[in-house]
Protein backbone atom coordinates (compact mmCIF):
# COMPACT_ATOMS: atom_id res chain seq x y z
CA MET A 1 -81.74 -197.32 -126.39
CA THR A 2 -85.33 -197.58 -124.81
CA THR A 3 -87.88 -200.28 -123.98
CA ASN A 4 -89.95 -199.49 -127.28
CA ALA A 5 -86.81 -198.63 -129.50
CA LEU A 6 -85.22 -202.18 -128.37
CA LEU A 7 -88.77 -204.18 -129.00
CA THR A 8 -89.10 -202.41 -132.34
CA ALA A 9 -85.37 -203.54 -133.02
CA GLU A 10 -86.58 -207.01 -132.52
CA LEU A 11 -89.61 -206.67 -134.64
CA ALA A 12 -87.60 -205.51 -137.50
CA ILE A 13 -84.88 -207.81 -137.28
CA TYR A 14 -86.76 -210.97 -137.22
CA ALA A 15 -89.21 -209.88 -140.10
CA VAL A 16 -85.72 -209.88 -142.27
CA LEU A 17 -85.06 -213.57 -140.82
CA SER A 18 -88.73 -214.90 -141.18
CA LEU A 19 -88.15 -214.96 -144.87
CA PRO A 20 -85.12 -217.03 -145.39
CA VAL A 21 -86.97 -219.56 -142.55
CA LEU A 22 -90.21 -219.70 -144.56
CA TYR A 23 -87.57 -220.78 -147.81
CA LEU A 24 -85.98 -222.92 -145.81
CA LEU A 25 -88.78 -224.33 -143.75
CA ILE A 26 -89.98 -225.24 -147.50
CA ARG A 27 -86.74 -226.42 -148.79
CA HIS A 28 -85.64 -228.65 -146.11
CA SER A 29 -88.67 -230.30 -145.95
CA PRO A 30 -90.40 -233.64 -145.19
CA ALA A 31 -87.16 -234.30 -142.58
CA GLY A 32 -86.80 -230.89 -141.21
CA LEU A 33 -90.03 -230.03 -141.55
CA LEU A 34 -90.27 -229.52 -137.59
CA GLY A 35 -87.14 -227.63 -136.96
CA TRP A 36 -87.77 -225.24 -139.56
CA PHE A 37 -91.42 -224.64 -138.47
CA TYR A 38 -90.92 -223.64 -135.35
CA LEU A 39 -88.21 -221.42 -135.83
CA PHE A 40 -90.54 -219.86 -137.65
CA THR A 41 -93.00 -219.55 -134.67
CA PHE A 42 -90.65 -218.21 -133.14
CA CYS A 43 -89.24 -215.25 -135.25
CA THR A 44 -93.26 -214.44 -135.37
CA LEU A 45 -93.39 -214.64 -131.30
CA ARG A 46 -90.81 -212.14 -131.88
CA ILE A 47 -92.33 -210.12 -134.38
CA VAL A 48 -95.50 -210.29 -132.28
CA GLY A 49 -93.93 -208.98 -128.42
CA GLY A 50 -91.92 -206.20 -130.88
CA ALA A 51 -95.41 -205.39 -131.54
CA VAL A 52 -97.19 -204.94 -128.49
CA SER A 53 -96.98 -203.20 -125.03
CA ALA A 54 -94.15 -204.50 -122.11
CA SER A 55 -96.89 -206.38 -120.74
CA PRO A 56 -97.83 -209.06 -122.85
CA ALA A 57 -94.07 -208.81 -124.27
CA SER A 58 -93.31 -210.22 -121.03
CA ILE A 59 -95.44 -212.91 -121.39
CA ILE A 60 -94.84 -213.67 -124.88
CA SER A 61 -90.53 -213.17 -123.65
CA SER A 62 -91.00 -216.53 -121.04
CA ILE A 63 -93.15 -218.35 -123.32
CA GLY A 64 -90.44 -217.47 -126.08
CA LEU A 65 -88.02 -219.65 -125.20
CA SER A 66 -90.43 -223.72 -126.07
CA PRO A 67 -89.53 -223.23 -130.30
CA LEU A 68 -86.12 -222.38 -130.08
CA LEU A 69 -85.67 -225.33 -127.96
CA LEU A 70 -88.00 -227.23 -130.15
CA ALA A 71 -86.46 -226.11 -133.88
CA GLY A 72 -83.44 -227.61 -131.86
CA SER A 73 -84.72 -230.47 -131.01
CA GLY A 74 -86.25 -230.58 -134.69
CA ILE A 75 -82.86 -229.95 -136.92
CA LEU A 76 -81.15 -232.30 -135.07
CA HIS A 77 -83.84 -234.67 -135.82
CA GLU A 78 -83.85 -233.96 -139.47
CA ALA A 79 -79.51 -234.58 -138.99
CA ARG A 80 -80.15 -237.66 -137.31
CA ILE A 81 -81.94 -238.82 -140.26
CA TYR A 82 -78.90 -237.33 -142.77
CA HIS A 83 -75.93 -238.76 -141.11
CA SER A 84 -77.36 -242.45 -139.27
CA ARG A 85 -78.76 -244.93 -139.71
CA VAL A 86 -82.35 -244.22 -137.05
CA ASN A 87 -84.95 -246.53 -135.37
CA ARG A 88 -87.88 -244.41 -136.93
CA ALA A 89 -90.33 -245.65 -133.82
CA GLN A 90 -88.19 -244.92 -131.44
CA GLU A 91 -86.50 -242.03 -132.96
CA TRP A 92 -90.38 -240.18 -133.28
CA SER A 93 -91.29 -241.56 -129.51
CA LEU A 94 -87.58 -239.49 -128.62
CA VAL A 95 -89.22 -236.37 -130.08
CA ALA A 96 -92.61 -237.04 -128.90
CA VAL A 97 -91.62 -237.07 -125.16
CA PHE A 98 -88.82 -233.86 -125.82
CA HIS A 99 -92.19 -231.89 -127.03
CA LEU A 100 -94.00 -233.12 -123.87
CA LEU A 101 -91.98 -231.57 -122.34
CA VAL A 102 -90.86 -228.78 -123.25
CA ALA A 103 -95.43 -228.42 -123.60
CA THR A 104 -95.74 -229.05 -119.96
CA GLY A 105 -92.49 -226.54 -119.32
CA VAL A 106 -93.79 -223.37 -121.05
CA ALA A 107 -97.62 -224.34 -120.17
CA LEU A 108 -96.42 -223.33 -116.32
CA VAL A 109 -94.75 -221.29 -117.07
CA GLY A 110 -97.31 -218.77 -119.72
CA SER A 111 -99.74 -219.43 -116.55
CA GLY A 112 -97.90 -218.21 -114.12
CA ALA A 113 -96.06 -215.27 -115.44
CA SER A 114 -99.99 -214.06 -116.69
CA GLY A 115 -100.89 -214.43 -113.34
CA LEU A 116 -98.03 -212.70 -111.43
CA GLN A 117 -98.47 -209.48 -114.87
CA SER A 118 -102.04 -209.42 -113.30
CA ASP A 119 -103.27 -207.30 -110.08
CA HIS A 120 -103.76 -209.32 -107.42
CA PRO A 121 -100.37 -212.07 -107.44
CA THR A 122 -100.11 -214.82 -105.44
CA ASN A 123 -97.40 -217.73 -104.30
CA ARG A 124 -99.29 -219.95 -106.64
CA ASP A 125 -98.21 -218.26 -110.18
CA LEU A 126 -94.80 -217.70 -108.38
CA LYS A 127 -94.59 -221.82 -108.07
CA LEU A 128 -95.77 -222.13 -111.71
CA VAL A 129 -93.10 -219.99 -113.09
CA LYS A 130 -90.54 -221.76 -111.32
CA VAL A 131 -91.16 -224.48 -111.96
CA GLY A 132 -92.25 -224.17 -115.67
CA ILE A 133 -88.56 -222.78 -116.68
CA GLY A 134 -87.27 -226.22 -114.98
CA LEU A 135 -88.89 -228.35 -117.41
CA LEU A 136 -87.51 -225.55 -119.46
CA THR A 137 -83.72 -225.82 -118.33
CA ALA A 138 -84.68 -229.65 -118.30
CA SER A 139 -85.48 -229.60 -122.32
CA TRP A 140 -81.77 -227.59 -123.01
CA ALA A 141 -80.08 -230.41 -120.92
CA VAL A 142 -81.64 -233.49 -122.55
CA LEU A 143 -81.03 -231.40 -125.68
CA CYS A 144 -77.45 -231.38 -124.93
CA LEU A 145 -77.45 -234.88 -123.96
CA TRP A 146 -79.35 -235.55 -127.62
CA THR A 147 -77.10 -234.14 -129.41
CA GLY A 148 -73.68 -235.97 -127.54
CA ILE A 149 -75.02 -238.68 -127.95
CA SER A 150 -75.63 -237.70 -131.84
CA CYS A 151 -72.02 -236.57 -132.10
CA MET A 152 -70.72 -240.30 -131.11
CA PRO A 153 -68.93 -242.22 -133.71
CA SER A 154 -70.65 -244.61 -133.23
CA GLN A 155 -73.75 -242.56 -134.44
CA ARG A 156 -72.88 -242.39 -137.36
CA ASP A 157 -73.65 -243.75 -141.00
CA LYS A 158 -70.61 -242.25 -143.13
CA SER A 159 -71.82 -243.99 -145.93
CA ALA A 160 -75.64 -242.70 -145.73
CA PRO A 161 -76.21 -240.24 -149.28
CA ARG A 162 -76.41 -236.97 -147.16
CA HIS A 163 -73.68 -237.25 -144.52
CA ARG A 164 -72.27 -234.49 -144.83
CA GLN A 165 -75.47 -232.55 -144.59
CA GLY A 166 -76.18 -234.07 -141.77
CA ILE A 167 -73.29 -233.41 -140.11
CA THR A 168 -73.02 -230.00 -140.61
CA LEU A 169 -76.76 -229.18 -139.30
CA LEU A 170 -75.47 -231.16 -136.23
CA ARG A 171 -72.21 -229.61 -135.75
CA ALA A 172 -74.60 -226.20 -135.83
CA VAL A 173 -77.11 -227.84 -133.64
CA ALA A 174 -74.13 -228.69 -131.27
CA PHE A 175 -72.55 -224.62 -131.44
CA SER A 176 -76.23 -223.05 -130.91
CA LEU A 177 -76.13 -224.72 -127.34
CA VAL A 178 -74.50 -222.30 -125.89
CA PRO A 179 -76.04 -219.50 -126.65
CA ILE A 180 -79.93 -221.77 -126.40
CA GLY A 181 -77.92 -222.30 -122.56
CA ILE A 182 -77.69 -218.92 -122.29
CA ARG A 183 -80.90 -217.33 -122.97
CA VAL A 184 -82.28 -220.54 -120.96
CA LEU A 185 -80.53 -219.70 -118.04
CA TYR A 186 -81.11 -215.79 -117.90
CA ALA A 187 -84.99 -216.42 -117.64
CA LEU A 188 -84.32 -219.19 -115.15
CA VAL A 189 -82.51 -216.27 -113.05
CA ALA A 190 -84.86 -213.97 -114.02
CA LEU A 191 -88.31 -215.73 -113.41
CA THR A 192 -87.26 -217.61 -109.95
CA THR A 193 -85.23 -214.22 -108.56
CA ARG A 194 -87.78 -211.90 -110.07
CA ARG A 195 -85.12 -208.78 -109.80
CA ARG A 196 -85.97 -205.36 -111.80
CA SER A 197 -82.95 -205.24 -113.27
CA LEU A 198 -83.15 -208.61 -115.13
CA ASN A 199 -86.44 -208.46 -116.60
CA PRO A 200 -86.71 -209.36 -119.95
CA VAL A 201 -88.89 -206.86 -120.66
CA THR A 202 -88.44 -203.94 -118.61
CA GLY A 203 -84.52 -204.83 -116.90
CA SER A 204 -81.62 -203.70 -117.68
CA LEU A 205 -80.32 -202.58 -121.15
CA ALA A 206 -77.70 -204.38 -120.77
CA ALA A 207 -78.51 -207.47 -119.24
CA ARG A 208 -81.60 -207.78 -122.34
CA VAL A 209 -78.92 -207.50 -125.24
CA VAL A 210 -76.11 -209.56 -124.32
CA LEU A 211 -78.99 -212.24 -121.92
CA GLY A 212 -81.88 -211.76 -124.03
CA LEU A 213 -80.92 -210.43 -128.09
CA LEU A 214 -77.65 -211.55 -128.54
CA PRO A 215 -78.13 -215.19 -127.87
CA GLU A 216 -81.22 -215.28 -129.55
CA LEU A 217 -80.15 -213.82 -132.55
CA ILE A 218 -76.70 -216.05 -133.26
CA THR A 219 -78.38 -219.27 -132.65
CA THR A 220 -81.01 -218.08 -135.26
CA LEU A 221 -77.98 -216.88 -137.80
CA VAL A 222 -76.09 -219.94 -136.96
CA LEU A 223 -79.81 -222.38 -137.74
CA ILE A 224 -80.00 -220.52 -141.08
CA ILE A 225 -76.49 -220.76 -142.52
CA ALA A 226 -76.59 -224.08 -142.01
CA GLY A 227 -80.15 -224.42 -143.71
CA MET A 228 -77.88 -222.53 -146.40
CA ARG A 229 -75.78 -224.95 -146.66
CA THR A 230 -78.07 -227.07 -146.23
CA ARG A 231 -80.82 -226.30 -148.16
CA ASN A 232 -80.36 -229.41 -151.17
CA ALA A 233 -80.42 -232.24 -149.22
CA SER A 234 -83.33 -233.30 -150.45
CA ARG A 235 -82.34 -233.49 -153.51
CA VAL A 236 -79.06 -234.83 -152.48
CA GLY A 237 -80.88 -237.81 -151.15
CA ASN A 238 -83.12 -238.64 -154.06
CA GLU A 239 -80.23 -238.43 -156.24
CA LYS A 240 -78.42 -241.20 -154.82
CA ALA A 241 -81.90 -242.60 -154.80
CA GLU A 242 -82.26 -242.79 -158.34
CA GLU A 243 -78.59 -243.84 -158.91
CA LEU A 244 -78.78 -247.09 -157.17
CA MET A 245 -81.66 -247.58 -158.75
CA GLY A 246 -80.10 -247.21 -161.88
CA ASP A 247 -77.00 -249.53 -161.24
CA SER A 248 -79.52 -251.98 -160.00
CA SER A 249 -81.55 -251.90 -163.08
CA GLN A 250 -78.28 -251.94 -165.47
CA GLY A 251 -77.08 -255.39 -163.41
CA ARG A 252 -80.09 -256.97 -164.27
CA HIS A 253 -79.80 -256.16 -167.55
CA GLN A 254 -76.15 -257.81 -167.34
CA LEU A 255 -77.35 -260.92 -165.56
CA SER A 256 -80.21 -261.33 -168.26
């Protein structure tokens, strides 16, 4: 399989997967808006990467990690809303800090990778890439810690109306951290060592498939499956609220 064939395969795969992700973006809003929006953005970047030449595709591949990390954090945020009692202000502060960390990392990687692809690359470009991918690796570590804390029994509220849906999404995020980690570490090694065999676009076919395509695809599929299983979460919450309101009104009538 040539580079163009692999890019074309990615284009076809993510063109198909973008449709259920778009559906889930609608079904999981507003609580899951961030997570599913970023997963859709990731699919879009992979479609664009499959439609362009190798040089721009290399840059897109480098920055494509950011929406995958942000999708994981967004769906984790949705899970926490469903299965635990969260402090809204504190929760959004964590989300903002994580976004800032990822945005800084991807900006540095994009700037450095663009310079390295130019006719006159400099040491500064390589340093930017190394610092940027280091920040993205740190973002993955933070996401692992955040997920681990969310899995603790003290963080769960079994009386929450959408507790079961939250647990399903939480497990999906926890599982997806493994392939995301493989993809992040692959990018870290590839961009810091600059070995031709590890190049995410023009390197060894085995490395690109096993360390690049498959981890991203597994992550996307796991999140889509979990999203489909919890697609009625917002409806469950509304039904529970209506039941509580009905019980409350009946109680008032009985007292009167």
